[in-house]
mmCIF file of C-alpha atoms in Angstrom:
data_model
loop_
_atom_site.group_PDB
_atom_site.id
_atom_site.type_symbol
_atom_site.label_atom_id
_atom_site.label_comp_id
_atom_site.label_asym_id
_atom_site.label_seq_id
_atom_site.Cartn_x
_atom_site.Cartn_y
_atom_site.Cartn_z
ATOM 1 C CA MET A 18 154.541 157.576 318.195
ATOM 2 C CA GLU A 19 156.840 157.273 321.213
ATOM 3 C CA PRO A 20 159.902 159.579 321.384
ATOM 4 C CA GLY A 21 162.352 156.646 321.109
ATOM 5 C CA THR A 22 160.618 155.245 318.047
ATOM 6 C CA ARG A 23 160.395 158.678 316.458
ATOM 7 C CA ARG A 24 164.114 159.241 317.004
ATOM 8 C CA LEU A 25 164.910 155.823 315.496
ATOM 9 C CA VAL A 26 162.831 156.589 312.409
ATOM 10 C CA ILE A 27 164.616 159.925 311.987
ATOM 11 C CA LEU A 28 168.056 158.301 312.395
ATOM 12 C CA VAL A 29 167.226 155.526 309.923
ATOM 13 C CA THR A 30 165.970 158.104 307.406
ATOM 14 C CA ILE A 31 169.120 160.225 307.791
ATOM 15 C CA ASN A 32 171.355 157.148 307.508
ATOM 16 C CA VAL A 33 169.618 155.868 304.370
ATOM 17 C CA PHE A 34 169.856 159.322 302.795
ATOM 18 C CA TYR A 35 173.563 159.525 303.708
ATOM 19 C CA LEU A 36 174.241 156.069 302.228
ATOM 20 C CA CYS A 37 172.401 156.952 299.017
ATOM 21 C CA MET A 38 174.369 160.183 298.793
ATOM 22 C CA GLY A 39 177.598 158.206 299.258
ATOM 23 C CA GLY A 40 176.556 155.806 296.503
ATOM 24 C CA VAL A 41 175.954 158.677 294.094
ATOM 25 C CA ILE A 42 179.229 160.435 294.983
ATOM 26 C CA PHE A 43 181.492 157.367 294.766
ATOM 27 C CA SER A 44 179.788 156.126 291.616
ATOM 28 C CA HIS A 45 180.487 159.498 290.005
ATOM 29 C CA LEU A 46 184.105 159.512 291.204
ATOM 30 C CA GLU A 47 185.161 155.900 290.607
ATOM 31 C CA ALA A 48 183.089 154.438 287.750
ATOM 32 C CA GLU A 49 184.862 156.207 284.897
ATOM 33 C CA PRO A 50 188.427 155.611 286.232
ATOM 34 C CA GLU A 51 187.570 151.915 286.607
ATOM 35 C CA ARG A 52 186.438 151.773 282.974
ATOM 36 C CA ALA A 53 189.716 153.445 282.030
ATOM 37 C CA ARG A 54 191.691 150.819 283.962
ATOM 38 C CA MET A 55 189.638 148.089 282.288
ATOM 39 C CA GLY A 56 190.461 149.505 278.878
ATOM 40 C CA LYS A 57 194.154 149.669 279.745
ATOM 41 C CA LEU A 58 194.108 146.059 280.983
ATOM 42 C CA GLN A 59 192.405 144.899 277.804
ATOM 43 C CA SER A 60 195.000 146.707 275.698
ATOM 44 C CA HIS A 61 197.801 144.985 277.675
ATOM 45 C CA ILE A 62 196.166 141.600 277.140
ATOM 46 C CA GLU A 63 195.748 142.213 273.426
ATOM 47 C CA GLU A 64 199.369 143.343 273.181
ATOM 48 C CA PHE A 65 200.495 140.203 275.042
ATOM 49 C CA MET A 66 198.386 137.960 272.822
ATOM 50 C CA GLY A 67 199.824 139.672 269.750
ATOM 51 C CA ASN A 68 203.401 139.158 270.907
ATOM 52 C CA TYR A 69 202.846 135.597 272.126
ATOM 53 C CA SER A 70 200.359 134.077 269.741
ATOM 54 C CA CYS A 71 201.272 130.588 270.927
ATOM 55 C CA VAL A 72 199.458 131.244 274.223
ATOM 56 C CA SER A 73 195.726 130.676 274.024
ATOM 57 C CA ARG A 74 193.229 132.908 275.764
ATOM 58 C CA ASP A 75 192.030 130.022 277.914
ATOM 59 C CA VAL A 76 195.528 129.416 279.249
ATOM 60 C CA LEU A 77 196.031 133.125 279.915
ATOM 61 C CA HIS A 78 192.662 133.360 281.652
ATOM 62 C CA ALA A 79 193.505 130.373 283.863
ATOM 63 C CA LEU A 80 196.867 131.960 284.756
ATOM 64 C CA LEU A 81 195.295 135.307 285.647
ATOM 65 C CA LYS A 82 192.607 133.561 287.677
ATOM 66 C CA HIS A 83 195.210 131.728 289.743
ATOM 67 C CA ALA A 84 197.198 134.922 290.179
ATOM 68 C CA SER A 85 194.134 136.883 291.371
ATOM 69 C CA GLN A 86 193.366 134.352 294.105
ATOM 70 C CA ASP A 87 196.401 135.459 296.083
ATOM 71 C CA LYS A 88 197.836 138.534 294.386
ATOM 72 C CA GLU A 89 200.429 139.120 297.114
ATOM 73 C CA LEU A 90 202.158 135.869 296.187
ATOM 74 C CA VAL A 91 202.472 136.977 292.561
ATOM 75 C CA SER A 92 205.341 139.337 293.336
ATOM 76 C CA TYR A 93 207.129 136.570 295.229
ATOM 77 C CA ALA A 94 206.696 134.153 292.312
ATOM 78 C CA VAL A 95 207.615 136.644 289.564
ATOM 79 C CA GLU A 96 210.681 137.873 291.436
ATOM 80 C CA ASN A 97 211.580 134.252 292.244
ATOM 81 C CA ARG A 98 211.930 135.052 295.920
ATOM 82 C CA THR A 99 212.652 131.931 297.941
ATOM 83 C CA ASN A 100 212.280 133.644 301.326
ATOM 84 C CA LEU A 101 208.502 133.564 301.768
ATOM 85 C CA ASP A 102 208.157 135.585 304.972
ATOM 86 C CA ARG A 103 204.477 136.531 305.021
ATOM 87 C CA TRP A 104 203.732 134.072 307.814
ATOM 88 C CA ASP A 105 206.842 134.698 309.885
ATOM 89 C CA PHE A 106 206.364 136.112 313.381
ATOM 90 C CA GLY A 107 205.979 139.715 312.234
ATOM 91 C CA GLY A 108 203.439 138.848 309.543
ATOM 92 C CA ALA A 109 201.522 136.462 311.796
ATOM 93 C CA PHE A 110 201.490 139.071 314.552
ATOM 94 C CA GLY A 111 199.990 141.588 312.121
ATOM 95 C CA PHE A 112 197.380 139.036 311.063
ATOM 96 C CA ALA A 113 196.463 138.412 314.708
ATOM 97 C CA VAL A 114 196.083 142.163 315.281
ATOM 98 C CA SER A 115 193.840 142.512 312.207
ATOM 99 C CA VAL A 116 191.649 139.681 313.526
ATOM 100 C CA VAL A 117 191.142 140.820 317.121
ATOM 101 C CA THR A 118 190.687 144.466 316.144
ATOM 102 C CA THR A 119 188.216 143.492 313.348
ATOM 103 C CA ILE A 120 190.215 145.533 310.811
ATOM 104 C CA GLY A 121 190.537 142.609 308.425
ATOM 105 C CA PHE A 122 192.969 143.937 305.811
ATOM 106 C CA GLY A 123 192.194 141.006 303.558
ATOM 107 C CA ASN A 124 195.728 140.497 302.281
ATOM 108 C CA MET A 125 196.241 137.397 304.457
ATOM 109 C CA SER A 126 193.857 134.659 305.491
ATOM 110 C CA PRO A 127 194.171 131.044 306.586
ATOM 111 C CA SER A 128 194.155 128.583 303.697
ATOM 112 C CA THR A 129 193.984 125.334 305.684
ATOM 113 C CA ILE A 130 190.847 123.981 307.373
ATOM 114 C CA ILE A 131 192.542 123.753 310.773
ATOM 115 C CA GLY A 132 193.818 127.318 310.344
ATOM 116 C CA LYS A 133 190.301 128.611 309.612
ATOM 117 C CA ILE A 134 188.853 126.800 312.643
ATOM 118 C CA VAL A 135 191.590 128.145 314.907
ATOM 119 C CA CYS A 136 191.020 131.646 313.470
ATOM 120 C CA VAL A 137 187.310 131.529 314.382
ATOM 121 C CA VAL A 138 188.033 130.356 317.945
ATOM 122 C CA TYR A 139 190.868 132.872 318.279
ATOM 123 C CA ALA A 140 188.567 135.694 317.147
ATOM 124 C CA ILE A 141 185.720 134.674 319.486
ATOM 125 C CA VAL A 142 188.066 134.919 322.461
ATOM 126 C CA GLY A 143 190.322 137.713 321.244
ATOM 127 C CA ILE A 144 187.769 140.281 320.052
ATOM 128 C CA PRO A 145 186.024 140.776 323.450
ATOM 129 C CA VAL A 146 189.367 140.849 325.272
ATOM 130 C CA THR A 147 190.717 143.411 322.816
ATOM 131 C CA MET A 148 187.571 145.538 323.091
ATOM 132 C CA LEU A 149 187.960 145.572 326.893
ATOM 133 C CA MET A 150 191.612 146.572 326.540
ATOM 134 C CA LEU A 151 190.758 149.310 324.052
ATOM 135 C CA SER A 152 188.040 150.540 326.393
ATOM 136 C CA GLY A 153 190.585 150.751 329.208
ATOM 137 C CA LEU A 154 193.039 152.583 326.965
ATOM 138 C CA GLY A 155 190.254 154.943 325.926
ATOM 139 C CA GLN A 156 189.469 155.705 329.563
ATOM 140 C CA GLN A 157 193.131 156.460 330.240
ATOM 141 C CA LEU A 158 193.276 158.727 327.202
ATOM 142 C CA ALA A 159 190.082 160.429 328.372
ATOM 143 C CA ALA A 160 191.611 160.981 331.817
ATOM 144 C CA LEU A 161 194.749 162.378 330.189
ATOM 145 C CA SER A 162 192.694 164.696 327.992
ATOM 146 C CA ASN A 163 190.784 165.888 331.061
ATOM 147 C CA LYS A 164 194.079 166.756 332.746
ATOM 148 C CA VAL A 165 195.182 168.652 329.665
ATOM 149 C CA ASN A 166 191.794 170.345 329.558
ATOM 150 C CA GLN A 167 192.368 171.656 333.093
ATOM 151 C CA LEU A 168 195.520 173.523 332.108
ATOM 152 C CA LYS A 169 195.311 177.283 332.544
ATOM 153 C CA LEU A 170 196.989 178.557 329.420
ATOM 154 C CA CYS A 171 194.883 181.707 329.586
ATOM 155 C CA SER A 172 193.612 182.050 333.148
ATOM 156 C CA LYS A 173 192.025 185.454 332.625
ATOM 157 C CA LYS A 174 189.510 184.199 330.053
ATOM 158 C CA PRO A 175 188.008 180.771 330.889
ATOM 159 C CA LEU A 176 186.333 180.368 327.502
ATOM 160 C CA VAL A 177 189.551 181.111 325.617
ATOM 161 C CA ASN A 178 191.408 178.754 327.952
ATOM 162 C CA LYS A 179 188.937 175.953 327.223
ATOM 163 C CA VAL A 180 189.275 176.462 323.472
ATOM 164 C CA LEU A 181 193.079 176.481 323.680
ATOM 165 C CA ASN A 182 193.096 173.262 325.710
ATOM 166 C CA MET A 183 190.806 171.562 323.202
ATOM 167 C CA VAL A 184 192.997 172.687 320.303
ATOM 168 C CA LEU A 185 196.069 171.363 322.153
ATOM 169 C CA ILE A 186 194.415 167.967 322.671
ATOM 170 C CA ILE A 187 193.374 167.715 319.021
ATOM 171 C CA VAL A 188 196.757 168.835 317.672
ATOM 172 C CA LEU A 189 198.702 166.420 319.906
ATOM 173 C CA GLY A 190 196.399 163.545 319.018
ATOM 174 C CA LEU A 191 196.545 164.212 315.279
ATOM 175 C CA ALA A 192 200.327 164.620 315.392
ATOM 176 C CA LEU A 193 200.948 161.395 317.351
ATOM 177 C CA MET A 194 198.360 159.210 315.636
ATOM 178 C CA PHE A 195 198.351 160.598 312.093
ATOM 179 C CA GLY A 196 201.129 163.110 311.404
ATOM 180 C CA ILE A 197 204.236 161.264 312.594
ATOM 181 C CA PRO A 198 203.079 157.777 311.467
ATOM 182 C CA SER A 199 202.148 159.129 308.027
ATOM 183 C CA PHE A 200 205.588 160.688 307.671
ATOM 184 C CA VAL A 201 207.269 157.397 308.674
ATOM 185 C CA PHE A 202 205.101 155.305 306.344
ATOM 186 C CA SER A 203 205.717 157.660 303.438
ATOM 187 C CA ILE A 204 209.466 157.135 303.860
ATOM 188 C CA VAL A 205 209.525 153.398 304.583
ATOM 189 C CA GLU A 206 206.690 152.238 302.324
ATOM 190 C CA GLY A 207 207.292 154.725 299.502
ATOM 191 C CA TRP A 208 203.774 156.202 299.664
ATOM 192 C CA ASP A 209 203.019 159.868 299.219
ATOM 193 C CA ILE A 210 201.703 161.719 302.259
ATOM 194 C CA MET A 211 198.047 161.550 301.193
ATOM 195 C CA GLU A 212 198.254 157.797 300.699
ATOM 196 C CA ALA A 213 199.847 157.448 304.129
ATOM 197 C CA LEU A 214 197.132 159.579 305.765
ATOM 198 C CA TYR A 215 194.499 157.565 303.925
ATOM 199 C CA PHE A 216 196.033 154.330 305.254
ATOM 200 C CA CYS A 217 196.144 155.716 308.808
ATOM 201 C CA PHE A 218 192.485 156.676 308.804
ATOM 202 C CA THR A 219 191.139 153.533 307.108
ATOM 203 C CA THR A 220 193.175 151.422 309.510
ATOM 204 C CA LEU A 221 192.366 153.210 312.762
ATOM 205 C CA SER A 222 188.674 153.419 311.872
ATOM 206 C CA THR A 223 188.762 149.604 311.264
ATOM 207 C CA ILE A 224 187.570 150.064 307.677
ATOM 208 C CA GLY A 225 190.582 148.095 306.482
ATOM 209 C CA PHE A 226 190.153 147.987 302.710
ATOM 210 C CA GLY A 227 193.472 146.216 302.313
ATOM 211 C CA ASP A 228 194.636 148.333 299.377
ATOM 212 C CA TYR A 229 197.552 149.623 301.487
ATOM 213 C CA ILE A 230 199.385 147.243 303.830
ATOM 214 C CA ILE A 231 202.530 147.962 305.791
ATOM 215 C CA GLY A 232 205.567 145.730 305.363
ATOM 216 C CA ILE A 233 204.428 144.045 302.136
ATOM 217 C CA HIS A 234 206.322 145.775 299.345
ATOM 218 C CA GLU A 235 208.697 147.998 301.279
ATOM 219 C CA LYS A 236 212.413 147.506 300.658
ATOM 220 C CA LYS A 237 213.891 150.147 302.970
ATOM 221 C CA ILE A 238 214.184 147.709 305.881
ATOM 222 C CA SER A 239 215.962 144.410 305.404
ATOM 223 C CA ALA A 240 214.281 141.182 306.449
ATOM 224 C CA GLY A 241 214.964 139.940 309.948
ATOM 225 C CA PRO A 242 214.684 141.474 313.423
ATOM 226 C CA ALA A 243 214.585 145.054 312.104
ATOM 227 C CA ARG A 244 211.585 144.361 309.910
ATOM 228 C CA ASP A 245 209.831 142.427 312.678
ATOM 229 C CA ALA A 246 210.411 145.330 315.064
ATOM 230 C CA TYR A 247 209.042 147.782 312.495
ATOM 231 C CA GLU A 248 205.862 145.759 312.003
ATOM 232 C CA ILE A 249 205.332 145.183 315.734
ATOM 233 C CA VAL A 250 205.742 148.901 316.516
ATOM 234 C CA ALA A 251 203.320 149.694 313.703
ATOM 235 C CA TYR A 252 200.718 147.309 315.103
ATOM 236 C CA VAL A 253 201.155 148.682 318.618
ATOM 237 C CA TRP A 254 200.476 152.101 317.057
ATOM 238 C CA ILE A 255 197.284 150.617 315.630
ATOM 239 C CA LEU A 256 196.104 149.579 319.098
ATOM 240 C CA LEU A 257 196.795 153.017 320.560
ATOM 241 C CA GLY A 258 195.324 154.760 317.532
ATOM 242 C CA LEU A 259 192.143 152.705 317.744
ATOM 243 C CA SER A 260 191.649 153.929 321.300
ATOM 244 C CA TYR A 261 192.262 157.541 320.317
ATOM 245 C CA LEU A 262 190.010 157.493 317.272
ATOM 246 C CA SER A 263 187.240 155.679 319.165
ATOM 247 C CA LEU A 264 187.494 158.410 321.815
ATOM 248 C CA VAL A 265 187.168 161.103 319.139
ATOM 249 C CA ILE A 266 184.236 159.337 317.480
ATOM 250 C CA LYS A 267 182.537 158.914 320.866
ATOM 251 C CA TYR A 268 182.981 162.617 321.564
ATOM 252 C CA ILE A 269 181.491 163.554 318.183
ATOM 253 C CA THR A 270 178.623 161.104 318.725
ATOM 254 C CA ASP A 271 177.895 162.526 322.191
ATOM 255 C CA VAL A 272 177.837 166.060 320.791
ATOM 256 C CA LEU A 273 175.441 165.023 318.016
ATOM 257 C CA VAL A 274 173.199 163.170 320.474
ATOM 258 C CA GLN A 275 173.136 166.135 322.841
ATOM 259 C CA ASN A 276 172.251 168.530 320.036
ATOM 260 C CA ALA A 277 169.599 166.149 318.749
ATOM 261 C CA SER A 278 168.159 165.844 322.271
ATOM 262 C CA LYS A 279 168.044 169.623 322.618
ATOM 263 C CA VAL A 280 166.259 170.001 319.297
ATOM 264 C CA GLU A 281 163.855 167.228 320.251
ATOM 265 C CA ARG A 282 163.091 168.804 323.628
ATOM 266 C CA LYS A 283 162.493 172.213 322.035
ATOM 267 C CA THR A 284 160.266 170.668 319.380
ATOM 268 C CA LEU A 285 158.266 168.736 321.979
ATOM 269 C CA LYS A 286 157.936 171.835 324.135
ATOM 270 C CA ARG A 287 156.636 173.868 321.201
ATOM 271 C CA PHE A 288 154.296 171.059 320.264
ATOM 272 C CA GLU A 289 152.957 170.808 323.812
ATOM 273 C CA LEU A 290 152.468 174.588 323.985
ATOM 274 C CA GLU A 291 150.601 174.520 320.681
ATOM 275 C CA ILE A 292 148.391 171.652 321.872
ATOM 276 C CA GLY A 293 147.712 173.523 325.103
ATOM 277 C CA ARG A 294 146.814 176.666 323.205
ATOM 278 C CA LEU A 295 144.449 174.727 320.978
ATOM 279 C CA ASP A 296 142.880 173.099 324.027
ATOM 280 C CA GLU A 297 142.405 176.510 325.620
ATOM 281 C CA LEU A 298 140.766 177.804 322.474
ATOM 282 C CA LYS A 299 138.551 174.747 322.347
ATOM 283 C CA ASN A 300 137.537 174.552 326.011
ATOM 284 C CA GLY A 301 137.860 178.066 327.413
ATOM 285 C CA VAL A 302 138.166 180.956 325.042
ATOM 286 C CA VAL A 303 135.463 180.019 322.540
ATOM 287 C CA PRO A 304 132.691 179.556 325.191
ATOM 288 C CA ASN A 305 133.729 182.800 326.842
ATOM 289 C CA LEU A 306 133.451 184.557 323.513
ATOM 290 C CA ARG A 307 130.030 183.042 323.041
ATOM 291 C CA LYS A 308 129.018 184.082 326.559
ATOM 292 C CA ASN A 309 130.323 187.573 325.897
ATOM 293 C CA LYS A 310 128.341 187.736 322.663
ATOM 294 C CA LEU A 311 125.236 186.487 324.435
ATOM 295 C CA SER A 312 125.656 188.943 327.315
ATOM 296 C CA THR A 313 126.272 191.746 324.830
ATOM 297 C CA SER A 314 123.142 190.879 322.858
ATOM 298 C CA GLU A 315 121.119 190.569 326.064
ATOM 299 C CA SER A 316 122.348 193.947 327.317
ATOM 300 C CA SER A 317 121.543 195.533 323.959
ATOM 301 C CA ASN A 318 118.102 193.989 324.105
ATOM 302 C CA ASN A 319 117.637 195.302 327.640
ATOM 303 C CA VAL A 320 118.761 198.755 326.548
ATOM 304 C CA SER A 321 116.371 198.750 323.623
ATOM 305 C CA THR A 322 113.531 197.592 325.900
ATOM 306 C CA ALA A 323 114.335 200.331 328.415
ATOM 307 C CA ASN A 324 114.435 202.888 325.643
ATOM 308 C CA ASP A 325 111.054 201.717 324.398
ATOM 309 C CA LYS A 326 109.613 202.065 327.899
ATOM 310 C CA ASN A 327 111.075 205.543 328.244
ATOM 311 C CA VAL A 328 109.574 206.527 324.926
ATOM 312 C CA GLN A 329 106.187 205.284 326.029
ATOM 313 C CA LEU A 330 106.458 207.220 329.333
ATOM 314 C CA VAL A 331 107.409 210.404 327.531
ATOM 315 C CA SER A 332 104.474 209.982 325.195
ATOM 316 C CA ILE A 333 102.041 209.477 328.115
ATOM 317 C CA ASN A 334 103.442 212.528 329.976
ATOM 318 C CA HIS A 335 103.125 214.559 326.825
ATOM 319 C CA LEU A 336 99.493 213.621 326.549
#
C-alpha cells in the first residue's frame, strides 16, 4: 500500500471513529432532554384542549404546522407587530453574509421562485469572491501574528520569549473575536455568557445551527439606523472572525499533519530497518553460520584424523 493511500485509510478510520463517538455522546446528552420537552409540549396541548374543547385536534395541528414553517414570524403575528423588518437592509445584509460565508443560519430563506434563483446565482458568484477575501484577510492576520511573534518580551530566553508571544497572540485573538463580542451579545440579546460564546463559535466556524440569531428578539436597540448599524457591525465581525478562526484551524491542522508525518517517517524507518535486518539474516548471517558450522566440523574432523595418525605412530614406535 502506498504511503498516501495508507494515510488516507488511517484518516478515514479516525474520522469514522470520531463521528461514532460524537453520535454516542450527543445521543446520551440530548435524547432524554428532548423526551422531556416532548412530554411538556404534550401536557400543554392537553391543557389547551381541555380549556378550549371547541377547537378540534385537526385544527390545532394545522395551526401548529403553519406556525412551524416559519417560526420567526409567529412572534410578529402573536404580538401583532405591523413593522415586519426581517427583510429590511440590515436583515437582508445579514442574509447575504450568511449565504456568501456558507454559514446558513436557517432563520431566513427566499420564499419566491425568483428569489431562490437569484440566491443560487448570488451564491455561485459570492462564495468564491468571499473565500478569496477571507484568504487575503487570513494572510494579513498571519503577517500581523508573525510581527507579534518577533517581539522580544524576554530577550534572554528565546524559548520563553516564543511562548510569551504565542500566548499574547492567542489571548488577543480570543479577546477580540470571542470575549468582547460575547459580552456585547449577552447585554444586547439577553443571552448568558455561555450562550453568547456558543453563538460566537458556531457562527465563526460556519456551523450555523440557527438556534441563536442576532437582532431577532432583542429589544435593547430600537428599530431604525441604530439597529441596522448594530447588525452590520456584527456581520463585519463575522467576516473578521472567520479569517481568524480559519487561521487558528489551519495552524492546528498543520501541527497535526507535521506530527503525523513525523510518526509516519519514524514508523517507515523502523520498518525499513527491520526489513533490512531480516534480509541480512536471510542472505548473509545464516549462510555464514552454516559455513562456520561446516568449517568447525571439518576442523574437528581434521583434528580427530591427526590424533588417530599420531596414535598409530606412537603405537608403531612403541613396537
